[in-house]
mmCIF file of C-alpha atoms in Angstrom:
data_model
loop_
_atom_site.group_PDB
_atom_site.id
_atom_site.type_symbol
_atom_site.label_atom_id
_atom_site.label_comp_id
_atom_site.label_asym_id
_atom_site.label_seq_id
_atom_site.Cartn_x
_atom_site.Cartn_y
_atom_site.Cartn_z
ATOM 1 C CA MET A 1 1.576 28.540 29.228
ATOM 2 C CA ALA A 2 1.984 25.357 27.241
ATOM 3 C CA SER A 3 -0.462 22.487 26.966
ATOM 4 C CA ARG A 4 -1.353 19.574 24.708
ATOM 5 C CA LEU A 5 -4.763 18.268 23.604
ATOM 6 C CA TRP A 6 -6.760 20.230 26.179
ATOM 7 C CA GLU A 7 -6.859 23.044 28.730
ATOM 8 C CA ASP A 8 -9.461 23.498 31.465
ATOM 9 C CA MET A 9 -10.822 26.210 33.739
ATOM 10 C CA SER A 10 -13.101 24.956 36.526
ATOM 11 C CA THR A 11 -14.804 25.865 39.777
ATOM 12 C CA GLU A 12 -15.756 23.325 42.431
ATOM 13 C CA THR A 13 -19.012 22.483 40.671
ATOM 14 C CA TRP A 14 -18.497 23.033 36.936
ATOM 15 C CA GLY A 15 -15.997 24.018 34.283
ATOM 16 C CA ILE A 16 -15.157 24.598 30.630
ATOM 17 C CA SER A 17 -12.431 22.850 28.632
ATOM 18 C CA ILE A 18 -10.905 23.726 25.271
ATOM 19 C CA LEU A 19 -10.051 20.685 23.147
ATOM 20 C CA GLU A 20 -7.596 21.031 20.244
ATOM 21 C CA ASP A 21 -5.579 18.983 17.791
ATOM 22 C CA SER A 22 -2.601 21.183 16.925
ATOM 23 C CA LYS A 23 -2.170 24.192 19.248
ATOM 24 C CA TYR A 24 0.058 24.378 22.310
ATOM 25 C CA GLY A 25 -0.050 27.980 23.541
ATOM 26 C CA TYR A 26 -2.566 29.443 25.995
ATOM 27 C CA ASP A 27 -2.700 32.445 28.272
ATOM 28 C CA HIS A 28 -4.906 33.551 31.168
ATOM 29 C CA PRO A 29 -5.292 37.329 30.719
ATOM 30 C CA THR A 30 -7.998 37.700 33.387
ATOM 31 C CA GLU A 31 -9.271 35.521 36.193
ATOM 32 C CA ASP A 32 -12.281 34.334 34.199
ATOM 33 C CA THR A 33 -10.679 34.170 30.728
ATOM 34 C CA LEU A 34 -8.863 31.289 29.071
ATOM 35 C CA ARG A 35 -7.394 32.077 25.666
ATOM 36 C CA MET A 36 -5.854 29.790 23.043
ATOM 37 C CA THR A 37 -3.367 31.186 20.525
ATOM 38 C CA LEU A 38 -4.217 30.166 16.949
ATOM 39 C CA LEU A 39 -1.407 32.018 15.133
ATOM 40 C CA TYR A 40 1.702 33.766 16.452
ATOM 41 C CA THR A 41 3.977 35.057 13.719
ATOM 42 C CA PRO A 42 7.511 36.126 14.745
ATOM 43 C CA LYS A 43 8.151 39.853 14.536
ATOM 44 C CA THR A 44 11.161 40.730 12.382
ATOM 45 C CA ARG A 45 13.341 43.818 12.253
ATOM 46 C CA PRO A 46 15.240 45.089 9.194
ATOM 47 C CA LEU A 47 18.692 44.955 10.815
ATOM 48 C CA ASN A 48 18.345 41.625 12.637
ATOM 49 C CA GLY A 49 18.001 39.307 9.635
ATOM 50 C CA PHE A 50 15.817 36.209 9.387
ATOM 51 C CA ARG A 51 13.214 38.217 7.500
ATOM 52 C CA ASP A 52 11.749 35.015 6.034
ATOM 53 C CA GLN A 53 10.165 34.304 9.418
ATOM 54 C CA LYS A 54 7.480 36.923 8.925
ATOM 55 C CA TYR A 55 6.076 34.728 6.127
ATOM 56 C CA HIS A 56 6.010 31.526 8.176
ATOM 57 C CA ASP A 57 2.227 31.496 8.525
ATOM 58 C CA TRP A 58 1.501 32.040 4.841
ATOM 59 C CA GLY A 59 -0.538 29.133 3.529
ATOM 60 C CA GLU A 60 -3.550 27.069 4.472
ATOM 61 C CA HIS A 61 -4.174 26.303 8.145
ATOM 62 C CA THR A 62 -6.422 23.473 9.301
ATOM 63 C CA ILE A 63 -7.191 23.866 12.999
ATOM 64 C CA HIS A 64 -9.707 21.798 14.927
ATOM 65 C CA TYR A 65 -10.812 22.860 18.376
ATOM 66 C CA GLY A 66 -13.914 22.468 20.489
ATOM 67 C CA ILE A 67 -15.459 23.688 23.737
ATOM 68 C CA PHE A 68 -16.542 21.118 26.313
ATOM 69 C CA GLY A 69 -18.672 22.205 29.272
ATOM 70 C CA HIS A 70 -18.847 19.785 32.180
ATOM 71 C CA VAL A 71 -20.238 19.271 35.667
ATOM 72 C CA GLY A 72 -17.710 18.790 38.447
ATOM 73 C CA SER A 73 -13.945 18.594 37.897
ATOM 74 C CA PHE A 74 -11.906 18.246 34.725
ATOM 75 C CA LYS A 75 -11.665 14.437 34.966
ATOM 76 C CA GLN A 76 -13.901 13.836 31.944
ATOM 77 C CA THR A 77 -11.886 16.181 29.754
ATOM 78 C CA ASP A 78 -8.895 13.975 28.917
ATOM 79 C CA LEU A 79 -11.085 11.200 27.519
ATOM 80 C CA ARG A 80 -13.042 13.732 25.438
ATOM 81 C CA ALA A 81 -9.791 15.234 24.148
ATOM 82 C CA ARG A 82 -8.438 11.811 23.144
ATOM 83 C CA ARG A 83 -11.637 11.001 21.275
ATOM 84 C CA PHE A 84 -11.498 14.427 19.625
ATOM 85 C CA ASN A 85 -7.940 13.795 18.408
ATOM 86 C CA GLN A 86 -8.345 10.100 17.628
ATOM 87 C CA PRO A 87 -11.911 9.539 16.408
ATOM 88 C CA ILE A 88 -13.078 5.983 15.913
ATOM 89 C CA ARG A 89 -12.477 4.826 12.344
ATOM 90 C CA SER A 90 -15.048 2.613 10.701
ATOM 91 C CA PHE A 91 -14.457 0.009 8.007
ATOM 92 C CA ASN A 92 -16.847 -1.730 5.650
ATOM 93 C CA ILE A 93 -16.140 -5.483 5.671
ATOM 94 C CA LYS A 94 -17.534 -7.540 2.811
ATOM 95 C CA LYS A 95 -17.260 -11.300 3.232
ATOM 96 C CA ASP A 96 -18.556 -14.405 1.491
ATOM 97 C CA HIS A 97 -18.757 -16.690 4.512
ATOM 98 C CA PRO A 98 -20.121 -16.561 8.092
ATOM 99 C CA ASN A 99 -17.856 -15.547 10.963
ATOM 100 C CA PRO A 100 -18.353 -17.475 14.234
ATOM 101 C CA VAL A 101 -15.948 -15.305 16.213
ATOM 102 C CA GLN A 102 -17.316 -13.226 19.107
ATOM 103 C CA GLU A 103 -17.440 -9.583 18.098
ATOM 104 C CA ASN A 104 -17.724 -7.999 21.539
ATOM 105 C CA ILE A 105 -14.526 -9.297 23.157
ATOM 106 C CA SER A 106 -11.735 -6.895 24.142
ATOM 107 C CA LEU A 107 -8.025 -7.451 23.675
ATOM 108 C CA PHE A 108 -7.526 -6.335 27.266
ATOM 109 C CA GLU A 109 -9.376 -4.366 29.930
ATOM 110 C CA VAL A 110 -8.166 -1.562 32.225
ATOM 111 C CA SER A 111 -9.576 -1.611 35.754
ATOM 112 C CA ASP A 112 -9.585 2.161 36.409
ATOM 113 C CA SER A 113 -10.590 5.023 34.083
ATOM 114 C CA GLN A 114 -7.814 7.099 35.686
ATOM 115 C CA ILE A 115 -5.378 4.961 33.672
ATOM 116 C CA GLY A 116 -5.137 5.980 30.033
ATOM 117 C CA ILE A 117 -3.662 4.083 27.079
ATOM 118 C CA LEU A 118 -1.084 5.815 24.920
ATOM 119 C CA ALA A 119 -0.031 2.941 22.665
ATOM 120 C CA VAL A 120 -0.594 -0.745 21.918
ATOM 121 C CA LYS A 121 1.902 -2.064 19.381
ATOM 122 C CA LYS A 122 4.418 -4.714 18.439
ATOM 123 C CA PRO A 123 7.843 -4.478 20.135
ATOM 124 C CA GLU A 124 10.733 -3.114 18.112
ATOM 125 C CA ALA A 125 12.955 -6.194 18.411
ATOM 126 C CA SER A 126 10.995 -9.135 19.859
ATOM 127 C CA GLU A 127 7.651 -10.905 20.038
ATOM 128 C CA GLY A 128 4.692 -10.015 22.226
ATOM 129 C CA MET A 129 2.966 -6.693 22.760
ATOM 130 C CA ILE A 130 3.961 -3.239 24.019
ATOM 131 C CA ILE A 131 1.368 -1.424 26.171
ATOM 132 C CA ARG A 132 2.094 2.188 27.137
ATOM 133 C CA LEU A 133 -0.076 3.691 29.894
ATOM 134 C CA TYR A 134 -0.358 7.127 31.477
ATOM 135 C CA GLU A 135 -2.025 8.681 34.543
ATOM 136 C CA ARG A 136 -4.876 11.087 33.716
ATOM 137 C CA TYR A 137 -5.831 13.085 36.830
ATOM 138 C CA GLY A 138 -2.547 14.203 38.391
ATOM 139 C CA VAL A 139 -2.872 11.734 41.298
ATOM 140 C CA PRO A 140 -0.988 8.413 41.800
ATOM 141 C CA VAL A 141 -3.021 5.348 40.865
ATOM 142 C CA GLU A 142 -2.879 1.555 41.062
ATOM 143 C CA GLY A 143 -4.807 -0.712 38.743
ATOM 144 C CA LYS A 144 -4.900 -3.940 36.817
ATOM 145 C CA ILE A 145 -4.679 -4.962 33.167
ATOM 146 C CA HIS A 146 -6.818 -8.009 32.420
ATOM 147 C CA PHE A 147 -6.901 -10.191 29.273
ATOM 148 C CA PRO A 148 -10.403 -11.768 29.026
ATOM 149 C CA SER A 149 -9.832 -13.924 25.937
ATOM 150 C CA GLU A 150 -9.388 -17.636 26.587
ATOM 151 C CA ASN A 151 -6.798 -17.689 23.809
ATOM 152 C CA LEU A 152 -4.395 -15.302 25.577
ATOM 153 C CA ARG A 153 -2.431 -16.372 28.642
ATOM 154 C CA LEU A 154 0.449 -14.341 30.023
ATOM 155 C CA ARG A 155 3.915 -15.825 30.199
ATOM 156 C CA GLU A 156 5.908 -12.783 31.340
ATOM 157 C CA VAL A 157 5.442 -9.024 31.790
ATOM 158 C CA ILE A 158 8.476 -6.728 31.806
ATOM 159 C CA GLU A 159 8.494 -3.004 32.494
ATOM 160 C CA MET A 160 10.399 -1.089 29.805
ATOM 161 C CA ASN A 161 11.582 2.472 29.350
ATOM 162 C CA GLY A 162 10.701 4.651 26.358
ATOM 163 C CA LEU A 163 13.502 3.080 24.310
ATOM 164 C CA GLU A 164 12.082 -0.381 25.044
ATOM 165 C CA GLU A 165 14.994 -1.280 27.302
ATOM 166 C CA GLN A 166 14.243 -3.595 30.198
ATOM 167 C CA VAL A 167 13.635 -1.978 33.599
ATOM 168 C CA GLY A 168 12.363 -4.954 35.605
ATOM 169 C CA LYS A 169 9.921 -7.848 35.737
ATOM 170 C CA ILE A 170 6.312 -7.311 36.851
ATOM 171 C CA GLU A 171 4.371 -9.763 38.993
ATOM 172 C CA GLN A 172 1.508 -11.367 37.062
ATOM 173 C CA ASN A 173 -0.746 -14.370 36.729
ATOM 174 C CA GLU A 174 -1.993 -16.005 33.547
ATOM 175 C CA LYS A 175 -4.721 -13.427 32.903
ATOM 176 C CA SER A 176 -3.681 -10.091 34.444
ATOM 177 C CA PHE A 177 -0.953 -7.936 35.968
ATOM 178 C CA LYS A 178 -0.901 -4.948 38.301
ATOM 179 C CA VAL A 179 0.257 -1.466 37.325
ATOM 180 C CA GLN A 180 1.319 1.570 39.375
ATOM 181 C CA LEU A 181 1.605 5.069 37.974
ATOM 182 C CA GLU A 182 2.783 8.264 39.608
ATOM 183 C CA ALA A 183 0.929 11.543 39.114
ATOM 184 C CA ASN A 184 1.064 12.381 35.385
ATOM 185 C CA GLY A 185 3.367 9.380 34.973
ATOM 186 C CA ILE A 186 3.953 7.130 31.966
ATOM 187 C CA ARG A 187 4.781 3.414 32.115
ATOM 188 C CA THR A 188 5.604 0.949 29.338
ATOM 189 C CA TYR A 189 5.085 -2.818 29.612
ATOM 190 C CA HIS A 190 6.259 -5.636 27.362
ATOM 191 C CA VAL A 191 3.666 -8.418 27.539
ATOM 192 C CA GLN A 192 4.648 -11.903 26.361
ATOM 193 C CA PHE A 193 2.109 -14.693 25.902
ATOM 194 C CA GLN A 194 2.211 -18.433 26.408
ATOM 195 C CA PRO A 195 2.149 -20.573 23.258
ATOM 196 C CA ARG A 196 -1.183 -22.233 22.610
ATOM 197 C CA SER A 197 -1.292 -25.874 23.631
ATOM 198 C CA THR A 198 -4.291 -26.570 21.354
ATOM 199 C CA PRO A 199 -5.361 -24.991 18.057
ATOM 200 C CA ASP A 200 -7.751 -22.065 18.203
ATOM 201 C CA THR A 201 -11.082 -23.545 17.044
ATOM 202 C CA SER A 202 -13.090 -20.349 17.599
ATOM 203 C CA CYS A 203 -11.780 -18.764 14.414
ATOM 204 C CA GLU A 204 -11.737 -20.275 10.946
ATOM 205 C CA SER A 205 -8.426 -19.814 9.159
ATOM 206 C CA ILE A 206 -8.910 -18.128 5.786
ATOM 207 C CA GLU A 207 -6.319 -19.031 3.180
ATOM 208 C CA ILE A 208 -6.026 -16.677 0.234
ATOM 209 C CA ILE A 209 -5.439 -18.612 -2.965
ATOM 210 C CA GLN A 210 -3.211 -16.623 -5.293
ATOM 211 C CA GLU A 211 -1.129 -17.118 -8.399
ATOM 212 C CA PRO A 212 1.315 -14.905 -10.352
ATOM 213 C CA VAL A 213 0.346 -14.048 -13.920
ATOM 214 C CA THR A 214 2.929 -14.825 -16.606
ATOM 215 C CA LEU A 215 4.133 -11.636 -18.312
ATOM 216 C CA ASP A 216 6.183 -11.242 -21.477
ATOM 217 C CA TYR A 217 8.694 -8.684 -20.181
ATOM 218 C CA ASN A 218 9.970 -6.255 -22.806
ATOM 219 C CA VAL A 219 11.846 -3.479 -21.004
ATOM 220 C CA LYS A 220 14.623 -3.118 -18.442
ATOM 221 C CA MET A 221 13.557 -1.091 -15.388
ATOM 222 C CA ILE A 222 15.742 -2.692 -12.690
ATOM 223 C CA SER A 223 19.475 -2.171 -13.074
ATOM 224 C CA SER A 224 22.804 -2.314 -11.285
ATOM 225 C CA GLN A 225 24.934 0.754 -10.703
ATOM 226 C CA GLY A 226 26.746 1.781 -13.893
ATOM 227 C CA GLU A 227 24.259 0.239 -16.327
ATOM 228 C CA GLN A 228 22.832 2.706 -18.812
ATOM 229 C CA LEU A 229 19.299 1.306 -18.808
ATOM 230 C CA GLY A 230 17.015 0.914 -15.808
ATOM 231 C CA ILE A 231 15.665 3.177 -13.087
ATOM 232 C CA PHE A 232 15.188 1.104 -9.926
ATOM 233 C CA PRO A 233 18.361 -0.062 -8.102
ATOM 234 C CA ARG A 234 18.817 -3.839 -8.210
ATOM 235 C CA GLU A 235 20.513 -3.797 -4.801
ATOM 236 C CA LEU A 236 17.372 -2.380 -3.169
ATOM 237 C CA ILE A 237 14.398 -4.015 -4.831
ATOM 238 C CA PRO A 238 13.495 -7.409 -3.306
ATOM 239 C CA SER A 239 12.535 -10.553 -5.205
ATOM 240 C CA LYS A 240 9.106 -10.475 -3.574
ATOM 241 C CA ILE A 241 6.988 -7.489 -2.527
ATOM 242 C CA SER A 242 4.057 -8.242 -0.250
ATOM 243 C CA ALA A 243 0.943 -6.080 -0.465
ATOM 244 C CA GLY A 244 -0.800 -7.281 2.665
ATOM 245 C CA PRO A 245 -1.659 -10.939 1.968
ATOM 246 C CA ILE A 246 -0.862 -10.636 -1.757
ATOM 247 C CA ASP A 247 2.650 -11.376 -3.051
ATOM 248 C CA PHE A 248 4.231 -9.818 -6.128
ATOM 249 C CA HIS A 249 7.158 -11.763 -7.614
ATOM 250 C CA ILE A 250 9.769 -9.448 -9.151
ATOM 251 C CA SER A 251 11.937 -10.482 -12.079
ATOM 252 C CA ASN A 252 15.665 -10.092 -11.493
ATOM 253 C CA SER A 253 16.692 -10.707 -15.086
ATOM 254 C CA ASP A 254 19.696 -8.816 -16.442
ATOM 255 C CA MET A 255 17.787 -8.281 -19.680
ATOM 256 C CA TYR A 256 14.092 -7.454 -19.423
ATOM 257 C CA ASN A 257 12.392 -7.315 -16.030
ATOM 258 C CA ALA A 258 9.213 -5.281 -16.582
ATOM 259 C CA LEU A 259 6.377 -4.999 -19.073
ATOM 260 C CA GLN A 260 5.902 -1.743 -20.969
ATOM 261 C CA CYS A 261 2.246 -1.365 -21.925
ATOM 262 C CA LYS A 262 1.762 -1.688 -25.700
ATOM 263 C CA SER A 263 -1.741 -3.156 -26.076
ATOM 264 C CA GLN A 264 -0.707 -6.647 -24.918
ATOM 265 C CA ASN A 265 -3.367 -9.275 -24.320
ATOM 266 C CA VAL A 266 -2.727 -11.021 -20.986
ATOM 267 C CA LEU A 267 -4.278 -14.443 -20.366
ATOM 268 C CA LEU A 268 -5.466 -15.095 -16.826
ATOM 269 C CA PRO A 269 -4.637 -18.396 -15.086
ATOM 270 C CA LYS A 270 -7.399 -21.026 -15.255
ATOM 271 C CA ARG A 271 -6.391 -23.203 -12.310
ATOM 272 C CA TYR A 272 -8.968 -21.522 -10.080
ATOM 273 C CA THR A 273 -11.854 -19.064 -10.349
ATOM 274 C CA TYR A 274 -10.076 -15.946 -9.154
ATOM 275 C CA THR A 275 -11.953 -12.842 -8.030
ATOM 276 C CA THR A 276 -9.270 -10.149 -7.650
ATOM 277 C CA LEU A 277 -6.518 -8.811 -9.891
ATOM 278 C CA SER A 278 -3.572 -6.987 -8.264
ATOM 279 C CA ILE A 279 -1.096 -5.030 -10.410
ATOM 280 C CA LEU A 280 2.267 -3.640 -9.290
ATOM 281 C CA LEU A 281 3.174 -0.824 -11.656
ATOM 282 C CA ALA A 282 4.851 2.535 -12.235
ATOM 283 C CA SER A 283 4.388 5.421 -14.631
ATOM 284 C CA VAL A 284 6.608 8.152 -16.021
ATOM 285 C CA GLU A 285 3.925 10.718 -15.157
ATOM 286 C CA ASP A 286 0.428 10.909 -13.688
ATOM 287 C CA THR A 287 -1.910 9.314 -16.206
ATOM 288 C CA LYS A 288 -4.947 7.079 -16.729
ATOM 289 C CA PHE A 289 -4.701 3.288 -16.919
ATOM 290 C CA PRO A 290 -7.482 1.819 -19.104
ATOM 291 C CA LEU A 291 -8.149 -1.928 -18.866
ATOM 292 C CA THR A 292 -10.468 -4.031 -21.016
ATOM 293 C CA TRP A 293 -11.804 -7.438 -19.960
ATOM 294 C CA PHE A 294 -12.598 -10.121 -22.592
ATOM 295 C CA ASP A 295 -14.453 -13.423 -22.391
ATOM 296 C CA SER A 296 -13.508 -16.695 -24.123
ATOM 297 C CA ALA A 297 -15.182 -15.540 -27.372
ATOM 298 C CA ASN A 298 -13.055 -12.371 -27.318
ATOM 299 C CA ARG A 299 -16.073 -10.208 -26.516
ATOM 300 C CA VAL A 300 -15.670 -7.135 -24.327
ATOM 301 C CA ILE A 301 -17.084 -7.687 -20.854
ATOM 302 C CA LYS A 302 -16.099 -4.431 -19.208
ATOM 303 C CA GLU A 303 -13.779 -1.425 -19.519
ATOM 304 C CA VAL A 304 -12.322 0.460 -16.561
ATOM 305 C CA TYR A 305 -10.155 3.563 -16.269
ATOM 306 C CA LEU A 306 -7.849 3.811 -13.266
ATOM 307 C CA PRO A 307 -5.498 6.649 -12.256
ATOM 308 C CA VAL A 308 -1.768 5.928 -11.966
ATOM 309 C CA ALA A 309 0.746 8.172 -10.168
ATOM 310 C CA SER A 310 4.236 9.131 -11.286
ATOM 311 C CA MET A 311 7.076 6.841 -10.182
ATOM 312 C CA THR A 312 9.293 9.792 -9.196
ATOM 313 C CA GLY A 313 8.824 13.126 -7.445
ATOM 314 C CA TYR A 314 7.187 13.493 -4.043
ATOM 315 C CA VAL A 315 4.172 11.734 -2.595
ATOM 316 C CA GLY A 316 3.249 14.902 -0.705
ATOM 317 C CA GLN A 317 4.312 18.425 0.166
ATOM 318 C CA TRP A 318 3.290 21.143 2.588
ATOM 319 C CA ASP A 319 2.391 24.600 1.345
ATOM 320 C CA THR A 320 5.544 25.975 -0.303
ATOM 321 C CA ARG A 321 6.372 29.689 -0.309
ATOM 322 C CA ILE A 322 7.246 31.350 -3.607
ATOM 323 C CA TRP A 323 10.088 33.882 -3.447
ATOM 324 C CA LYS A 324 10.486 36.914 -5.697
ATOM 325 C CA LYS A 325 14.157 36.104 -6.253
ATOM 326 C CA LYS A 326 15.574 32.598 -6.501
ATOM 327 C CA PRO A 327 17.236 31.823 -3.127
ATOM 328 C CA THR A 328 21.000 31.300 -3.363
ATOM 329 C CA HIS A 329 23.403 29.941 -0.777
ATOM 330 C CA THR A 330 27.085 30.345 -1.617
ATOM 331 C CA GLU A 331 30.377 30.501 0.242
ATOM 332 C CA ASN A 332 30.639 34.187 -0.594
ATOM 333 C CA ASN A 333 27.277 34.980 0.944
ATOM 334 C CA LYS A 334 28.135 34.631 4.636
ATOM 335 C CA ARG A 335 25.043 36.537 5.786
ATOM 336 C CA ASP A 336 22.377 34.711 3.804
ATOM 337 C CA TYR A 337 20.308 34.538 6.995
ATOM 338 C CA VAL A 338 19.494 38.214 6.449
ATOM 339 C CA TRP A 339 17.207 37.010 3.651
ATOM 340 C CA MET A 340 16.824 40.023 1.403
ATOM 341 C CA ASN A 341 13.865 38.491 -0.377
ATOM 342 C CA THR A 342 10.082 38.810 -0.563
ATOM 343 C CA CYS A 343 7.421 36.109 -0.516
ATOM 344 C CA ILE A 344 5.006 36.649 -3.411
ATOM 345 C CA GLY A 345 2.768 33.609 -3.105
ATOM 346 C CA VAL A 346 2.282 30.014 -2.012
ATOM 347 C CA HIS A 347 2.220 26.740 -3.930
ATOM 348 C CA PRO A 348 -0.604 24.758 -2.271
ATOM 349 C CA GLY A 349 0.228 21.525 -0.480
ATOM 350 C CA TYR A 350 -0.860 18.160 -1.811
ATOM 351 C CA ILE A 351 -0.796 14.469 -1.010
ATOM 352 C CA ASN A 352 -0.720 11.462 -3.312
ATOM 353 C CA ARG A 353 -3.647 9.165 -2.503
ATOM 354 C CA HIS A 354 -2.590 6.225 -4.630
ATOM 355 C CA ARG A 355 -1.595 2.991 -2.880
ATOM 356 C CA LEU A 356 2.181 3.199 -2.538
ATOM 357 C CA GLU A 357 3.567 -0.319 -2.186
ATOM 358 C CA TRP A 358 7.350 0.113 -2.337
ATOM 359 C CA TYR A 359 9.881 2.919 -2.767
ATOM 360 C CA SER A 360 13.620 3.306 -3.321
ATOM 361 C CA THR A 361 15.825 5.909 -1.668
ATOM 362 C CA HIS A 362 17.346 6.793 -5.045
ATOM 363 C CA ILE A 363 17.019 5.965 -8.717
ATOM 364 C CA HIS A 364 19.430 5.260 -11.560
ATOM 365 C CA GLU A 365 19.752 7.637 -14.481
ATOM 366 C CA HIS A 366 22.203 7.149 -17.370
ATOM 367 C CA GLY A 367 24.236 4.739 -15.245
ATOM 368 C CA GLU A 368 24.563 7.065 -12.234
ATOM 369 C CA ASP A 369 22.916 7.165 -8.807
ATOM 370 C CA ARG A 370 20.500 10.052 -8.251
ATOM 371 C CA PRO A 371 20.331 10.344 -4.444
ATOM 372 C CA TYR A 372 17.125 11.615 -2.848
ATOM 373 C CA ARG A 373 15.235 11.172 -6.102
ATOM 374 C CA TYR A 374 12.802 8.571 -4.880
ATOM 375 C CA GLY A 375 11.292 5.837 -7.016
ATOM 376 C CA TYR A 376 7.789 4.490 -6.356
ATOM 377 C CA LEU A 377 5.855 1.336 -7.219
ATOM 378 C CA TYR A 378 2.087 1.420 -6.783
ATOM 379 C CA THR A 379 -0.609 -1.218 -6.442
ATOM 380 C CA ILE A 380 -3.919 -1.283 -8.271
ATOM 381 C CA GLU A 381 -6.441 -3.862 -7.072
ATOM 382 C CA ILE A 382 -9.676 -4.516 -8.975
ATOM 383 C CA GLN A 383 -12.397 -7.140 -9.068
ATOM 384 C CA ILE A 384 -12.339 -9.599 -11.977
ATOM 385 C CA PRO A 385 -15.686 -9.728 -13.827
ATOM 386 C CA GLU A 386 -17.334 -13.125 -14.223
ATOM 387 C CA ASN A 387 -16.396 -15.201 -17.302
ATOM 388 C CA THR A 388 -13.190 -13.238 -17.872
ATOM 389 C CA GLU A 389 -10.639 -14.976 -20.068
ATOM 390 C CA SER A 390 -8.083 -12.259 -20.769
ATOM 391 C CA LEU A 391 -7.124 -8.662 -20.108
ATOM 392 C CA LEU A 392 -6.122 -6.042 -22.686
ATOM 393 C CA LEU A 393 -3.488 -3.574 -21.498
ATOM 394 C CA PRO A 394 -3.429 0.027 -22.773
ATOM 395 C CA ASP A 395 -1.234 1.338 -25.564
ATOM 396 C CA ASN A 396 0.709 3.654 -23.289
ATOM 397 C CA PRO A 397 4.509 3.211 -23.041
ATOM 398 C CA LEU A 398 4.575 5.585 -20.056
ATOM 399 C CA ILE A 399 3.130 2.775 -17.907
ATOM 400 C CA THR A 400 5.291 -0.160 -16.815
ATOM 401 C CA ILE A 401 4.027 -3.281 -15.050
ATOM 402 C CA PHE A 402 6.380 -5.194 -12.732
ATOM 403 C CA ALA A 403 4.051 -7.993 -11.625
ATOM 404 C CA ILE A 404 0.426 -9.135 -11.692
ATOM 405 C CA THR A 405 -1.150 -11.512 -9.174
ATOM 406 C CA VAL A 406 -4.641 -13.012 -9.275
ATOM 407 C CA SER A 407 -6.270 -14.160 -6.053
ATOM 408 C CA ASN A 408 -9.485 -15.304 -4.458
ATOM 409 C CA GLN A 409 -10.169 -12.934 -1.557
ATOM 410 C CA MET A 410 -13.267 -13.840 0.424
ATOM 411 C CA VAL A 411 -13.000 -10.751 2.631
ATOM 412 C CA ASP A 412 -12.772 -7.198 1.344
ATOM 413 C CA VAL A 413 -12.063 -4.437 3.879
ATOM 414 C CA GLU A 414 -12.683 -0.835 2.862
ATOM 415 C CA SER A 415 -12.236 2.241 5.044
ATOM 416 C CA THR A 416 -15.219 4.571 5.194
ATOM 417 C CA HIS A 417 -12.899 7.439 6.220
ATOM 418 C CA HIS A 418 -9.917 9.047 4.570
ATOM 419 C CA LEU A 419 -6.856 7.794 6.460
ATOM 420 C CA GLN A 420 -4.544 10.502 5.123
ATOM 421 C CA ASP A 421 -4.217 14.258 5.395
ATOM 422 C CA LYS A 422 -7.100 16.169 3.857
ATOM 423 C CA TYR A 423 -5.190 18.108 1.233
ATOM 424 C CA ASP A 424 -6.892 18.489 -2.148
ATOM 425 C CA PHE A 425 -10.456 18.100 -0.798
#
């Protein structure tokens, strides 16, 4: 039997649930046994082809599952399973000013724990908020969604289908609307808010002061189709790339539009005391990016070494099987599905943990398009030491800088968890 997130076996007074994050198959071999399948490799036969399937499970498997014993029915299990699959993420927030905003207010409240939340997001093609709900216990339910904040007042609520197409309007007042869900049902609502009649005085607006750094470009990295020099397609790369609140301004010059690192000394703007340096860059291969900070007397303040990822290739791969013979697919080989080959090993999977800011669907090489060879631009963000006057770039022509922006960021948010797959740990 198939399931997702959890499976339960209960009596009238107690029960046991299995929680999981990636397995869908269970069976019930005896009355008091519940079994979850961890691996199920297809059986192959010599004359039936598709022999590669017997190697499908070669590689590293990361499987999380837990056992949850409970009193009464299974009604606590779904919440536990959601928390197991979507643990709370914590972030370290560093700020240089007080925050008067209430920290215990909810975006919205659900009146009944039988109603679960699948998604809260922006709509695909309009303003407002999409809320997707589901029924948890296998019994029809009615409830209410309430918005407690004084800054949020409802203008209109529309029921949508899964494609975000309008189904019908929902009755509501300024602060709440009613919902009805069938057993195991899913409903999607598009919530639109009234414009504020007065400014929100409960929250101080924080303006990030920023300024682009003047660079003496010396290499052509952005090109049009047919030009011999350049890697990134001019028709794809925008004039401005935003990295959150920070803007990078891209040169669109037909001559030089990037800076190849050759020990240049870069002066920082003096209009303001900036705290953060953001660099948009690329590299021919994975390498180190050394930076040296100088004061006004040309004395070294600090040296840092930062990793830089390659601007081509893949940002991640699953485990990849290694075949004894190189696989070939030709018109003459009509029965290549037979797969007369043997798996002799596995290249381990990996993921690139650098901050990818922009990518192109293809690159240029010798004046020609190279489809599906992706090009990547990465962001490095570092704190500027006090009394810094200038920055010395490395003598490494493999590294190319497209833009540098200095800014004064009063709030620094850092995740205390890894927000990517756990390859390479």
